[in-house]
Tab-separated table of C-alpha atoms in Angstrom:
chain	number	residue	atom	x	y	z
A	1	MET	CA	240.680	-96.385	-61.534
A	2	ALA	CA	241.096	-92.945	-60.065
A	3	THR	CA	243.200	-92.831	-56.980
A	4	THR	CA	241.663	-91.065	-53.982
A	5	VAL	CA	244.141	-88.865	-52.173
A	6	PRO	CA	243.382	-88.750	-48.438
A	7	ALA	CA	242.996	-85.315	-46.876
A	8	PRO	CA	245.985	-84.272	-44.807
A	9	ALA	CA	245.513	-84.852	-41.101
A	10	ARG	CA	245.261	-81.787	-38.930
A	11	PRO	CA	248.073	-81.290	-36.447
A	12	ALA	CA	247.363	-82.642	-32.968
A	13	ALA	CA	247.974	-79.211	-31.442
A	14	GLU	CA	245.249	-77.702	-33.638
A	15	VAL	CA	242.801	-80.446	-32.658
A	16	HIS	CA	243.488	-79.918	-28.956
A	17	GLU	CA	243.162	-76.160	-29.373
A	18	ASN	CA	239.791	-76.523	-31.083
A	19	ARG	CA	238.613	-78.874	-28.345
A	20	SER	CA	239.775	-76.442	-25.660
A	21	SER	CA	237.977	-73.548	-27.356
A	22	ALA	CA	234.786	-75.598	-27.647
A	23	SER	CA	235.069	-76.640	-24.000
A	24	LEU	CA	235.572	-73.035	-22.915
A	25	ALA	CA	232.613	-71.845	-24.977
A	26	ALA	CA	230.443	-74.592	-23.487
A	27	ALA	CA	231.533	-73.671	-19.948
A	28	VAL	CA	230.772	-69.989	-20.522
A	29	GLY	CA	227.430	-70.891	-22.096
A	30	ARG	CA	226.506	-73.013	-19.079
A	31	ARG	CA	227.539	-70.238	-16.698
A	32	ILE	CA	225.464	-67.663	-18.580
A	33	GLY	CA	222.480	-70.024	-18.634
A	34	VAL	CA	222.755	-70.718	-14.908
A	35	SER	CA	223.182	-66.987	-14.193
A	36	VAL	CA	220.102	-66.032	-16.216
A	37	LEU	CA	218.056	-68.762	-14.543
A	38	THR	CA	219.284	-67.641	-11.123
A	39	LEU	CA	218.406	-64.040	-11.954
A	40	VAL	CA	214.872	-64.998	-12.979
A	41	ILE	CA	214.321	-67.145	-9.888
A	42	SER	CA	215.764	-64.446	-7.626
A	43	THR	CA	213.475	-61.850	-9.165
A	44	VAL	CA	210.393	-63.991	-8.608
A	45	VAL	CA	211.387	-64.781	-5.011
A	46	LEU	CA	212.190	-61.151	-4.200
A	47	VAL	CA	208.938	-59.842	-5.647
A	48	ALA	CA	206.916	-62.484	-3.789
A	49	ALA	CA	208.747	-61.739	-0.520
A	50	TRP	CA	208.268	-58.011	-1.123
A	51	TYR	CA	204.479	-58.362	-1.359
A	52	ALA	CA	204.345	-60.865	1.510
A	53	LEU	CA	206.358	-58.794	3.990
A	54	LEU	CA	204.434	-55.591	3.295
A	55	ALA	CA	201.169	-57.484	3.801
A	56	LEU	CA	202.428	-59.331	6.893
A	57	PHE	CA	203.539	-56.170	8.683
A	58	GLN	CA	200.601	-54.146	7.293
A	59	VAL	CA	202.862	-51.360	6.046
A	60	ASP	CA	200.928	-48.316	4.907
A	61	SER	CA	200.920	-47.935	1.130
A	62	PHE	CA	202.156	-44.355	1.449
A	63	VAL	CA	205.443	-45.600	2.936
A	64	GLY	CA	205.731	-49.169	1.686
A	65	LYS	CA	205.618	-49.122	-2.080
A	66	ARG	CA	204.749	-52.257	-4.051
A	67	PRO	CA	206.549	-53.505	-7.166
A	68	GLN	CA	203.760	-52.057	-9.292
A	69	ASP	CA	204.358	-48.624	-7.727
A	70	VAL	CA	208.043	-48.777	-8.637
A	71	TYR	CA	207.197	-49.891	-12.166
A	72	ASP	CA	204.768	-46.997	-12.555
A	73	TYR	CA	207.333	-44.512	-11.204
A	74	LEU	CA	209.952	-45.657	-13.691
A	75	VAL	CA	207.795	-46.481	-16.720
A	76	THR	CA	204.200	-45.250	-16.849
A	77	VAL	CA	203.802	-41.934	-14.978
A	78	PRO	CA	204.120	-38.722	-17.032
A	79	LYS	CA	207.550	-37.945	-15.530
A	80	ALA	CA	208.859	-41.503	-15.891
A	81	ALA	CA	211.560	-40.525	-18.397
A	82	GLU	CA	212.752	-37.760	-16.097
A	83	ASN	CA	212.746	-40.159	-13.131
A	84	ARG	CA	214.790	-42.729	-15.040
A	85	ALA	CA	217.281	-40.104	-16.199
A	86	ALA	CA	217.868	-38.892	-12.642
A	87	ILE	CA	218.400	-42.439	-11.335
A	88	GLN	CA	220.679	-43.335	-14.256
A	89	ALA	CA	222.853	-40.277	-13.621
A	90	ALA	CA	223.171	-41.127	-9.931
A	91	LEU	CA	223.807	-44.801	-10.734
A	92	LEU	CA	226.672	-43.909	-13.083
A	93	ILE	CA	228.354	-41.939	-10.289
A	94	THR	CA	227.877	-44.807	-7.830
A	95	LEU	CA	229.276	-47.357	-10.290
A	96	THR	CA	232.366	-45.186	-10.784
A	97	ASP	CA	232.838	-44.876	-7.030
A	98	SER	CA	232.260	-48.639	-6.624
A	99	VAL	CA	234.889	-49.555	-9.217
A	100	THR	CA	237.427	-47.255	-7.554
A	101	GLY	CA	236.904	-48.846	-4.141
A	102	PHE	CA	236.692	-52.359	-5.546
A	103	VAL	CA	239.951	-52.142	-7.494
A	104	THR	CA	241.735	-50.487	-4.563
A	105	GLY	CA	240.596	-53.138	-2.099
A	106	VAL	CA	241.375	-56.092	-4.391
A	107	VAL	CA	244.851	-54.879	-5.363
A	108	ALA	CA	245.772	-54.100	-1.755
A	109	ALA	CA	244.401	-57.422	-0.461
A	110	VAL	CA	246.153	-59.543	-3.103
A	111	ALA	CA	249.448	-57.724	-2.516
A	112	VAL	CA	249.229	-58.254	1.251
A	113	ALA	CA	248.191	-61.902	0.819
A	114	ALA	CA	251.176	-62.484	-1.494
A	115	ALA	CA	253.481	-60.904	1.077
A	116	PHE	CA	251.984	-63.169	3.764
A	117	THR	CA	252.712	-66.202	1.587
A	118	VAL	CA	256.319	-65.297	0.807
A	119	PHE	CA	257.116	-63.993	4.311
A	120	ARG	CA	255.074	-66.227	6.623
A	121	PRO	CA	255.906	-64.382	9.896
A	122	LEU	CA	254.082	-61.318	8.534
A	123	GLU	CA	250.798	-63.229	8.531
A	124	PHE	CA	251.087	-64.219	12.188
A	125	VAL	CA	251.796	-60.613	13.134
A	126	PHE	CA	249.361	-58.675	10.974
A	127	MET	CA	246.405	-60.998	10.259
A	128	PRO	CA	245.002	-60.716	13.822
A	129	LEU	CA	245.312	-56.932	13.525
A	130	ALA	CA	243.443	-57.006	10.216
A	131	MET	CA	240.657	-59.095	11.760
A	132	LEU	CA	240.456	-56.697	14.701
A	133	LEU	CA	240.042	-53.741	12.358
A	134	ARG	CA	237.401	-55.704	10.447
A	135	SER	CA	235.280	-55.923	13.601
A	136	VAL	CA	234.978	-52.120	13.792
A	137	PRO	CA	231.779	-50.918	12.057
A	138	LEU	CA	232.518	-49.058	8.848
A	139	VAL	CA	230.150	-46.240	9.820
A	140	ALA	CA	232.339	-45.609	12.877
A	141	MET	CA	235.549	-45.710	10.819
A	142	ALA	CA	234.269	-43.588	7.927
A	143	PRO	CA	234.709	-40.157	9.606
A	144	LEU	CA	238.303	-41.038	10.516
A	145	ILE	CA	238.961	-42.234	6.974
A	146	GLY	CA	237.570	-38.939	5.674
A	147	ILE	CA	239.878	-36.974	7.973
A	148	VAL	CA	242.965	-38.975	6.954
A	149	PHE	CA	242.328	-39.404	3.221
A	150	GLY	CA	240.102	-36.403	2.527
A	151	ARG	CA	236.769	-36.163	0.757
A	152	GLY	CA	238.089	-36.684	-2.756
A	153	LEU	CA	239.437	-39.686	-4.609
A	154	GLY	CA	241.515	-40.817	-1.632
A	155	GLY	CA	238.536	-41.082	0.705
A	156	GLN	CA	236.442	-42.668	-2.014
A	157	ALA	CA	239.066	-45.357	-2.629
A	158	ALA	CA	239.706	-45.912	1.081
A	159	ILE	CA	236.087	-46.382	2.183
A	160	GLY	CA	235.209	-48.643	-0.742
A	161	GLY	CA	238.518	-50.476	-0.416
A	162	VAL	CA	238.013	-51.257	3.283
A	163	VAL	CA	234.767	-53.101	2.521
A	164	VAL	CA	236.463	-55.242	-0.127
A	165	PHE	CA	239.875	-55.646	1.491
A	166	PHE	CA	239.154	-58.053	4.337
A	167	PRO	CA	237.131	-60.810	2.591
A	168	VAL	CA	239.544	-60.804	-0.358
A	169	LEU	CA	242.566	-60.897	1.977
A	170	VAL	CA	241.311	-63.902	3.936
A	171	ASN	CA	240.249	-65.884	0.870
A	172	ALA	CA	243.353	-65.000	-1.142
A	173	ALA	CA	245.672	-65.934	1.724
A	174	THR	CA	243.828	-69.239	2.184
A	175	GLY	CA	244.013	-69.977	-1.528
A	176	LEU	CA	247.717	-69.163	-1.755
A	177	ARG	CA	248.444	-71.480	1.168
A	178	SER	CA	246.555	-74.306	-0.560
A	179	ALA	CA	249.182	-74.640	-3.280
A	180	SER	CA	250.633	-78.132	-3.635
A	181	PRO	CA	253.879	-78.406	-1.604
A	182	GLN	CA	255.196	-80.906	-4.152
A	183	ALA	CA	254.686	-78.439	-7.017
A	184	VAL	CA	256.372	-75.691	-5.009
A	185	ASP	CA	259.310	-78.016	-4.302
A	186	VAL	CA	259.681	-78.756	-8.027
A	187	VAL	CA	259.978	-75.030	-8.760
A	188	ARG	CA	262.500	-74.513	-5.961
A	189	VAL	CA	264.605	-77.553	-6.977
A	190	ASN	CA	264.829	-76.180	-10.521
A	191	GLY	CA	266.234	-72.897	-9.271
A	192	GLY	CA	263.011	-70.907	-8.900
A	193	THR	CA	262.637	-68.309	-6.158
A	194	LYS	CA	259.756	-67.892	-3.728
A	195	TRP	CA	258.262	-65.327	-6.110
A	196	THR	CA	258.526	-67.800	-9.003
A	197	ALA	CA	256.682	-70.440	-6.973
A	198	LEU	CA	254.090	-67.826	-6.068
A	199	ARG	CA	253.530	-66.869	-9.704
A	200	LYS	CA	253.565	-70.338	-11.262
A	201	VAL	CA	251.968	-72.461	-8.528
A	202	ALA	CA	250.324	-70.515	-5.705
A	203	ILE	CA	248.414	-67.916	-7.730
A	204	PRO	CA	246.728	-70.448	-10.085
A	205	SER	CA	245.790	-72.531	-7.026
A	206	ALA	CA	244.331	-69.464	-5.318
A	207	LEU	CA	242.138	-68.319	-8.218
A	208	PRO	CA	238.967	-70.221	-7.141
A	209	ASN	CA	239.199	-68.738	-3.622
A	210	LEU	CA	239.974	-65.315	-5.013
A	211	PHE	CA	236.972	-65.264	-7.333
A	212	ALA	CA	234.707	-66.506	-4.550
A	213	ALA	CA	235.823	-63.467	-2.549
A	214	LEU	CA	235.349	-61.148	-5.537
A	215	ARG	CA	231.758	-62.306	-6.001
A	216	ILE	CA	231.023	-61.661	-2.355
A	217	SER	CA	232.752	-58.274	-2.425
A	218	VAL	CA	230.922	-56.794	-5.407
A	219	PRO	CA	227.758	-55.850	-3.442
A	220	GLY	CA	229.994	-54.641	-0.607
A	221	ALA	CA	231.799	-52.270	-2.961
A	222	VAL	CA	228.459	-50.755	-3.982
A	223	ILE	CA	227.454	-50.313	-0.334
A	224	GLY	CA	230.816	-48.726	0.474
A	225	ALA	CA	230.424	-46.314	-2.432
A	226	MET	CA	226.938	-45.324	-1.276
A	227	LEU	CA	228.221	-44.743	2.255
A	228	TYR	CA	230.971	-42.494	0.905
A	229	GLU	CA	228.423	-40.579	-1.169
A	230	TRP	CA	226.094	-40.128	1.785
A	231	LEU	CA	228.809	-38.925	4.191
A	232	PHE	CA	231.128	-36.966	1.931
A	233	SER	CA	230.389	-36.358	-1.735
A	234	GLY	CA	226.638	-35.603	-1.671
A	235	THR	CA	226.236	-37.234	-5.095
A	236	GLY	CA	225.281	-40.633	-6.462
A	237	MET	CA	222.739	-43.138	-5.223
A	238	GLY	CA	223.946	-42.911	-1.619
A	239	ALA	CA	223.128	-39.225	-1.379
A	240	GLU	CA	219.943	-39.530	-3.443
A	241	ILE	CA	218.357	-42.214	-1.259
A	242	PHE	CA	218.867	-40.246	1.950
A	243	ARG	CA	217.748	-37.025	0.308
A	244	ALA	CA	214.620	-38.731	-1.016
A	245	ASN	CA	213.880	-40.233	2.401
A	246	SER	CA	214.182	-36.853	4.141
A	247	GLN	CA	211.880	-35.326	1.517
A	248	VAL	CA	209.305	-38.149	1.898
A	249	GLN	CA	209.764	-39.226	-1.739
A	250	TYR	CA	209.139	-42.894	-1.043
A	251	ASN	CA	208.607	-43.843	-4.680
A	252	LEU	CA	212.153	-42.661	-5.365
A	253	VAL	CA	213.512	-44.430	-2.270
A	254	TRP	CA	212.068	-47.788	-3.301
A	255	SER	CA	213.106	-47.296	-6.923
A	256	ILE	CA	216.708	-46.655	-5.889
A	257	VAL	CA	216.704	-49.763	-3.689
A	258	VAL	CA	215.405	-51.877	-6.583
A	259	VAL	CA	217.923	-50.459	-9.084
A	260	VAL	CA	220.865	-50.891	-6.686
A	261	THR	CA	219.801	-54.452	-5.835
A	262	PHE	CA	219.537	-55.584	-9.445
A	263	THR	CA	222.740	-53.754	-10.372
A	264	SER	CA	224.557	-55.696	-7.647
A	265	ILE	CA	223.075	-58.965	-8.916
A	266	LEU	CA	224.158	-58.168	-12.478
A	267	LEU	CA	227.692	-57.292	-11.337
A	268	TYR	CA	227.822	-60.537	-9.366
A	269	THR	CA	226.784	-62.397	-12.520
A	270	LEU	CA	229.429	-60.601	-14.577
A	271	VAL	CA	232.156	-61.611	-12.113
A	272	SER	CA	230.893	-65.212	-12.289
A	273	ILE	CA	231.254	-65.224	-16.082
A	274	VAL	CA	234.748	-63.728	-15.871
A	275	GLU	CA	235.579	-66.386	-13.274
A	276	THR	CA	234.612	-69.135	-15.723
A	277	LEU	CA	236.859	-67.680	-18.422
A	278	VAL	CA	239.839	-67.151	-16.121
A	279	LEU	CA	239.662	-70.537	-14.390
A	280	ALA	CA	239.318	-72.345	-17.714
A	281	THR	CA	242.466	-70.602	-18.976
A	282	TRP	CA	244.708	-70.183	-15.914
A	283	GLY	CA	243.042	-72.099	-13.083
A	284	PRO	CA	244.433	-75.196	-11.318
A	285	ALA	CA	242.801	-77.567	-13.826
A	286	ALA	CA	243.286	-75.390	-16.895
A	287	GLY	CA	245.678	-77.786	-18.597
A	288	SER	CA	243.825	-81.013	-17.880
A	289	GLY	CA	241.839	-80.891	-21.101
A	290	ARG	CA	244.916	-80.204	-23.199
A	291	ARG	CA	246.860	-83.058	-21.675
A	292	GLY	CA	244.168	-85.609	-22.321
């Protein structure tokens, strides 16, 4: 009789790695599915509310444009291609300004939150001051920011960064403080410094709070960029919407609002997907599947 040679068993590490990859892919797939479903439901709700509010307040059709009017302006009228090109060009500028402010605010907030965690007295001194500054309307602060940082890249980063800075700071500081004291003690007993405990324990524990703040801050970064464009640069969606309003181009005004709204929703969705990937790899429970 022929002897059957059994196939060599795969190493346990390879099996666990394949399971982790499959689990990550499933988590990302679920997140994308939920995001798409949320986007569809949000669109339906917004369109229904749009029609309902215009009808409820009896807004004149010359001023209050319906979804069909926006669709016609962007798709069916003879100058639709020209209209789309103008909005796309302005949107690209606004996205660039938004990314600049967003990155500036996030980096500054995470750095300050880390300093608060390592040097606790700093938080008691400066957090109330940060909250006090947060209560000042950005429109009131914007001229001062323009004077201090100028109308170029510095002002752009400062105005967008202010919108993002405070929610990220509060959530990041809360997340860093939520690290397990026992895990921190293990690092310190084995010769680790405060910075080592921050890197290996506190930051992974803070990631869920941090990403919650990032999702909230994405629309704020877009608003901050549009405010900068309106007050200082004269370009982008912020300048276009006020220019269109002053020129009674209400089709353009409503089209910009729709494009900015859905861009913010898409950016929010993108951050949610990145959150799933990061938490599955480096989050507090990232190793649970591999240890099972």
